[in-house]
Amino acid sequence: MQISKLFDGDKTVLSYEIFPPKRNDSIDKIYDTIEKLSDLNPDFISVTYGACGNIADSKTADIAQLIKDKYNIESVAHLTCINTGKEELDYILNDLESKGIENILALRGDINPDIKPKKEFKYASELATYIIKRGGFYVSGACYPEVHVEAEDSIADIKNLKKKVDCGVSHLISQLFFDNEVFYAFKDRARAADINVPIEAGIMPVTNKKQIERMVTLCGASLPAKFVKVLQKYEDKPEALVDAGIAYAVNQIVDLVANGVDGIHLYTMNNPYVARKITESVKNIL
């Protein structure tokens, strides 16, 4: 099923992101996570791409297949291109297709200083174009409410996003953000540029201080004053911070839904407890 078709109805789409276990971690834990998440009936689950985009370590395809075949939930396989050549990419696409995966989230991927980038694909738009020309998949893309950290400015960032959509990307998932006004301003810029595909808002419930510090460093997400106050008040109270992080995410979602967001993509961090708390709090408004 094409993911973008989920947005044809009146319901606000709710989806989750999970990641495969690291090389030395047991895969049983992710099976347990999927089991618990499936009970919450998300519209789809996306699966990130290995460790640092390394196909040798990735169980993405197998996990995406399990979600779809065992739990009858649509899955989206993430695929990065910065360290992937065409031969390897063809192998991955054939593997995904053989496992019945129909939807791919096409990403450039983070640059690993220890790995020299391949030259075939520099940008996610090039990867998306390659996949779409090959056929056999529906392609989603990422977008950045606070502007991609490497973009010259917001105008250049929207132009790059328009390239993705013009090449056939039919659904967008946003990078995480903590200030809804930032998302609304971004959405207005996108619609003004004739980017009319569904845009899901990426929400990450913050449950520990190290997590947020890492995300801010990687993504460049800004922290509104009210969010900083939450962190400062509960940073030394782990259980309270979990509850506060869940409450903040729920408040974000309620406001987003009230303002007509196409969908909510919850970055679960493989934590079904947090996903359940949030889902149960918002399920009646979606």
Coordinates of C-alpha atoms in Angstrom, one line a residue:
M1 CA 0.0 0.0 0.0
Q2 CA 1.3 3.5 -0.8
I3 CA 1.8 5.4 2.4
S4 CA 0.5 8.6 1.0
K5 CA -2.9 6.9 0.5
L6 CA -3.3 6.8 4.3
F7 CA -3.8 10.5 4.2
D8 CA -6.8 10.4 1.9
G9 CA -9.3 10.2 4.8
D10 CA -10.3 12.6 7.6
K11 CA -8.3 10.8 10.3
T12 CA -5.0 12.2 11.4
V13 CA -2.3 9.6 10.6
L14 CA -0.2 8.3 13.5
S15 CA 3.0 6.4 12.8
Y16 CA 6.0 5.2 14.7
E17 CA 9.8 5.0 14.1
I18 CA 11.9 2.2 15.4
F19 CA 15.6 1.3 14.9
P20 CA 17.2 -2.1 14.5
P21 CA 19.4 -3.5 17.3
K22 CA 23.1 -2.6 17.2
R23 CA 25.5 -5.3 16.0
N24 CA 26.1 -6.9 19.4
D25 CA 22.6 -6.5 20.8
S26 CA 20.0 -9.3 20.8
I27 CA 17.3 -9.0 18.2
D28 CA 14.8 -10.4 20.7
K29 CA 14.4 -7.0 22.3
I30 CA 13.2 -5.4 19.1
Y31 CA 10.7 -8.2 18.5
D32 CA 9.3 -7.5 22.0
T33 CA 9.1 -3.8 21.1
I34 CA 7.3 -4.4 17.8
E35 CA 4.8 -6.7 19.6
K36 CA 3.9 -4.0 22.1
L37 CA 3.8 -1.3 19.5
S38 CA 1.5 -3.3 17.2
D39 CA -1.1 -3.5 20.0
L40 CA -1.4 0.3 19.6
N41 CA -2.5 0.0 16.0
P42 CA -0.4 2.6 14.3
D43 CA -1.0 3.4 10.7
F44 CA 2.5 2.4 9.8
I45 CA 5.9 1.8 11.3
S46 CA 9.2 3.0 9.8
V47 CA 12.5 1.2 10.4
T48 CA 15.8 3.1 10.3
Y49 CA 18.7 1.9 8.3
G50 CA 21.4 0.0 10.2
A51 CA 24.2 1.4 12.2
C52 CA 25.7 4.5 10.5
G53 CA 24.1 3.4 7.3
N54 CA 26.0 0.1 7.2
I55 CA 24.1 -2.6 5.3
A56 CA 26.3 -5.3 6.7
D57 CA 24.9 -4.5 10.2
S58 CA 21.4 -3.7 9.1
K59 CA 18.3 -5.8 9.8
T60 CA 16.0 -3.2 8.4
A61 CA 14.5 -5.3 5.7
D62 CA 13.8 -8.3 7.9
I63 CA 12.2 -6.1 10.6
A64 CA 10.1 -4.2 8.0
Q65 CA 8.9 -7.6 6.6
L66 CA 8.0 -8.9 10.1
I67 CA 5.9 -5.8 10.8
K68 CA 4.0 -6.2 7.6
D69 CA 3.6 -9.9 7.4
K70 CA 3.1 -10.9 11.1
Y71 CA 1.2 -7.8 12.3
N72 CA -0.5 -6.6 9.1
I73 CA 0.9 -3.1 9.7
E74 CA 2.3 -1.2 6.7
S75 CA 6.1 -0.6 7.1
V76 CA 8.5 1.9 5.6
A77 CA 12.2 1.0 5.2
H78 CA 14.7 3.8 5.6
L79 CA 17.5 3.9 3.1
T80 CA 20.5 6.1 3.0
C81 CA 22.8 6.8 0.1
I82 CA 25.9 8.7 1.3
N83 CA 27.9 5.5 1.8
T84 CA 26.1 3.4 -0.8
G85 CA 27.1 2.7 -4.4
K86 CA 24.7 1.7 -7.2
E87 CA 25.7 -1.9 -7.1
E88 CA 25.0 -2.1 -3.3
L89 CA 21.8 -0.1 -3.7
D90 CA 20.5 -2.4 -6.3
Y91 CA 21.1 -5.4 -4.0
I92 CA 19.3 -3.6 -1.2
L93 CA 16.3 -2.7 -3.4
N94 CA 16.1 -6.3 -4.7
D95 CA 16.1 -7.6 -1.2
L96 CA 13.4 -5.2 0.0
E97 CA 11.3 -6.0 -3.0
S98 CA 11.7 -9.8 -2.4
K99 CA 10.4 -9.3 1.1
G100 CA 7.3 -7.4 0.0
I101 CA 8.4 -4.0 1.2
E102 CA 6.7 -1.3 -0.9
N103 CA 7.6 1.9 0.8
I104 CA 11.0 3.5 1.3
L105 CA 12.1 6.7 3.1
A106 CA 14.9 8.0 1.0
L107 CA 17.6 9.8 3.0
R108 CA 21.1 11.1 2.3
G109 CA 22.2 9.9 5.7
D110 CA 24.7 11.3 8.3
I111 CA 28.3 11.7 7.2
N112 CA 30.6 9.3 9.0
P113 CA 34.0 10.8 9.4
D114 CA 35.5 7.3 9.4
I115 CA 34.0 6.4 6.0
K116 CA 34.7 8.1 2.7
P117 CA 31.4 8.9 1.0
K118 CA 30.6 7.2 -2.2
K119 CA 30.3 9.4 -5.3
E120 CA 27.1 8.0 -6.9
F121 CA 24.6 9.7 -4.7
K122 CA 25.3 13.0 -3.0
Y123 CA 21.7 14.0 -2.1
A124 CA 18.5 12.3 -1.1
S125 CA 16.8 13.7 -4.2
E126 CA 19.2 11.7 -6.3
L127 CA 18.4 8.6 -4.4
A128 CA 14.7 9.2 -4.7
T129 CA 15.0 9.7 -8.4
Y130 CA 17.0 6.5 -8.8
I131 CA 14.4 4.4 -6.9
I132 CA 11.4 5.9 -8.6
K133 CA 13.0 5.3 -12.1
R134 CA 13.7 1.7 -11.1
G135 CA 10.1 1.2 -10.1
G136 CA 8.5 -1.1 -7.6
F137 CA 8.4 1.3 -4.6
Y138 CA 6.7 4.3 -3.3
V139 CA 9.1 6.9 -1.9
S140 CA 8.8 9.2 1.1
G141 CA 11.3 11.9 2.0
A142 CA 12.5 13.9 5.0
C143 CA 11.9 17.6 5.6
Y144 CA 13.4 20.1 8.1
P145 CA 11.1 22.7 9.8
E146 CA 14.2 24.5 11.2
V147 CA 16.1 24.2 7.9
H148 CA 18.6 21.5 7.2
V149 CA 21.9 22.2 9.0
E150 CA 23.8 22.3 5.8
A151 CA 21.4 24.4 3.8
E152 CA 22.4 28.0 3.0
D153 CA 19.0 29.4 4.2
S154 CA 15.3 28.5 4.4
I155 CA 14.8 29.5 0.7
A156 CA 17.5 27.1 -0.5
D157 CA 16.1 24.4 1.8
I158 CA 12.6 24.7 0.4
K159 CA 14.1 24.6 -3.2
N160 CA 15.9 21.3 -2.3
L161 CA 12.7 19.9 -0.8
K162 CA 10.8 20.9 -4.0
K163 CA 13.3 18.8 -6.0
K164 CA 12.4 15.7 -4.0
V165 CA 8.7 16.2 -4.5
D166 CA 9.1 17.0 -8.2
C167 CA 10.9 13.8 -8.8
G168 CA 8.1 11.8 -7.3
V169 CA 8.4 11.8 -3.5
S170 CA 4.7 11.5 -2.4
H171 CA 4.9 11.9 1.4
L172 CA 7.2 13.8 3.8
I173 CA 8.2 13.2 7.5
S174 CA 9.6 16.2 9.4
Q175 CA 12.7 16.3 11.5
L176 CA 11.9 16.6 15.2
F177 CA 11.0 20.0 16.6
F178 CA 9.8 21.3 20.0
D179 CA 8.2 24.6 18.9
N180 CA 5.0 24.1 16.9
E181 CA 5.2 27.6 15.5
V182 CA 8.4 26.6 13.7
F183 CA 6.5 23.8 12.1
Y184 CA 3.6 26.0 11.0
A185 CA 5.9 28.5 9.5
F186 CA 7.7 25.8 7.6
K187 CA 4.5 24.3 6.3
D188 CA 3.4 27.7 5.0
R189 CA 6.7 28.0 3.1
A190 CA 6.3 24.5 1.7
R191 CA 2.7 25.1 0.5
A192 CA 3.7 28.5 -0.9
A193 CA 6.3 26.6 -3.0
D194 CA 3.6 24.3 -4.3
I195 CA 4.7 21.4 -2.2
N196 CA 1.4 19.8 -1.6
V197 CA 2.1 16.2 -0.5
P198 CA 1.2 15.1 3.0
I199 CA 3.6 16.4 5.7
E200 CA 3.9 14.4 8.9
A201 CA 5.1 16.2 12.0
G202 CA 8.0 14.4 13.7
I203 CA 7.6 14.3 17.5
M204 CA 10.3 13.1 19.9
P205 CA 9.3 12.7 23.5
V206 CA 12.3 13.6 25.6
T207 CA 12.9 11.3 28.5
N208 CA 16.4 12.1 29.5
K209 CA 18.8 15.0 29.3
K210 CA 21.5 13.2 27.3
Q211 CA 19.0 12.3 24.6
I212 CA 18.0 15.9 24.0
E213 CA 21.6 17.1 24.0
R214 CA 22.5 14.6 21.4
M215 CA 19.4 15.4 19.2
V216 CA 20.1 19.2 19.4
T217 CA 23.7 18.5 18.3
L218 CA 22.7 16.3 15.4
C219 CA 19.6 18.1 14.2
G220 CA 20.1 21.7 15.2
A221 CA 16.6 21.7 16.9
S222 CA 16.0 24.8 18.9
L223 CA 14.6 24.6 22.4
P224 CA 11.8 27.0 23.3
A225 CA 11.9 28.6 26.8
K226 CA 9.0 26.6 28.2
F227 CA 10.8 23.3 27.1
V228 CA 14.1 24.5 28.7
K229 CA 12.2 25.1 32.0
V230 CA 10.9 21.5 31.9
L231 CA 14.4 20.2 31.5
Q232 CA 15.8 22.3 34.2
K233 CA 13.1 21.5 36.7
Y234 CA 13.3 17.7 36.2
E235 CA 16.8 16.9 35.0
D236 CA 17.8 15.4 38.3
K237 CA 14.5 13.5 38.7
P238 CA 14.5 10.8 36.0
E239 CA 11.0 9.5 36.6
A240 CA 9.5 13.0 36.7
L241 CA 11.4 13.9 33.5
V242 CA 9.8 10.9 31.7
D243 CA 6.3 12.1 32.7
A244 CA 7.1 15.7 31.8
G245 CA 8.5 14.7 28.4
I246 CA 5.4 12.7 27.6
A247 CA 3.2 15.5 28.7
Y248 CA 5.1 18.0 26.5
A249 CA 4.8 15.7 23.5
V250 CA 1.1 15.2 24.1
N251 CA 0.5 18.9 24.3
Q252 CA 2.4 19.4 21.0
I253 CA 0.3 16.8 19.3
V254 CA -3.0 18.2 20.6
D255 CA -2.1 21.6 19.2
L256 CA -0.9 20.1 15.9
V257 CA -4.0 18.1 15.4
A258 CA -6.2 21.1 16.2
N259 CA -4.3 23.0 13.5
G260 CA -4.9 20.4 10.9
V261 CA -1.6 18.6 10.7
D262 CA -1.6 15.7 8.2
G263 CA -0.1 13.2 10.5
I264 CA 2.1 12.6 13.6
H265 CA 5.3 10.5 13.3
L266 CA 6.4 9.5 16.8
Y267 CA 10.1 8.9 17.2
T268 CA 9.7 6.1 19.8
M269 CA 13.4 5.4 20.5
N270 CA 12.2 1.8 20.8
N271 CA 10.4 2.7 24.0
P272 CA 6.9 1.1 23.9
Y273 CA 6.0 2.4 27.3
V274 CA 6.4 6.0 26.2
A275 CA 4.6 5.3 22.8
R276 CA 1.7 3.8 24.7
K277 CA 1.3 6.7 27.1
I278 CA 1.3 9.2 24.3
T279 CA -1.0 7.2 22.0
E280 CA -3.6 6.5 24.7
S281 CA -3.6 10.2 25.5
V282 CA -4.3 11.4 21.9
K283 CA -6.1 8.5 20.2
N284 CA -9.5 10.0 20.6
I285 CA -8.6 13.3 18.9
L286 CA -6.9 11.8 15.8

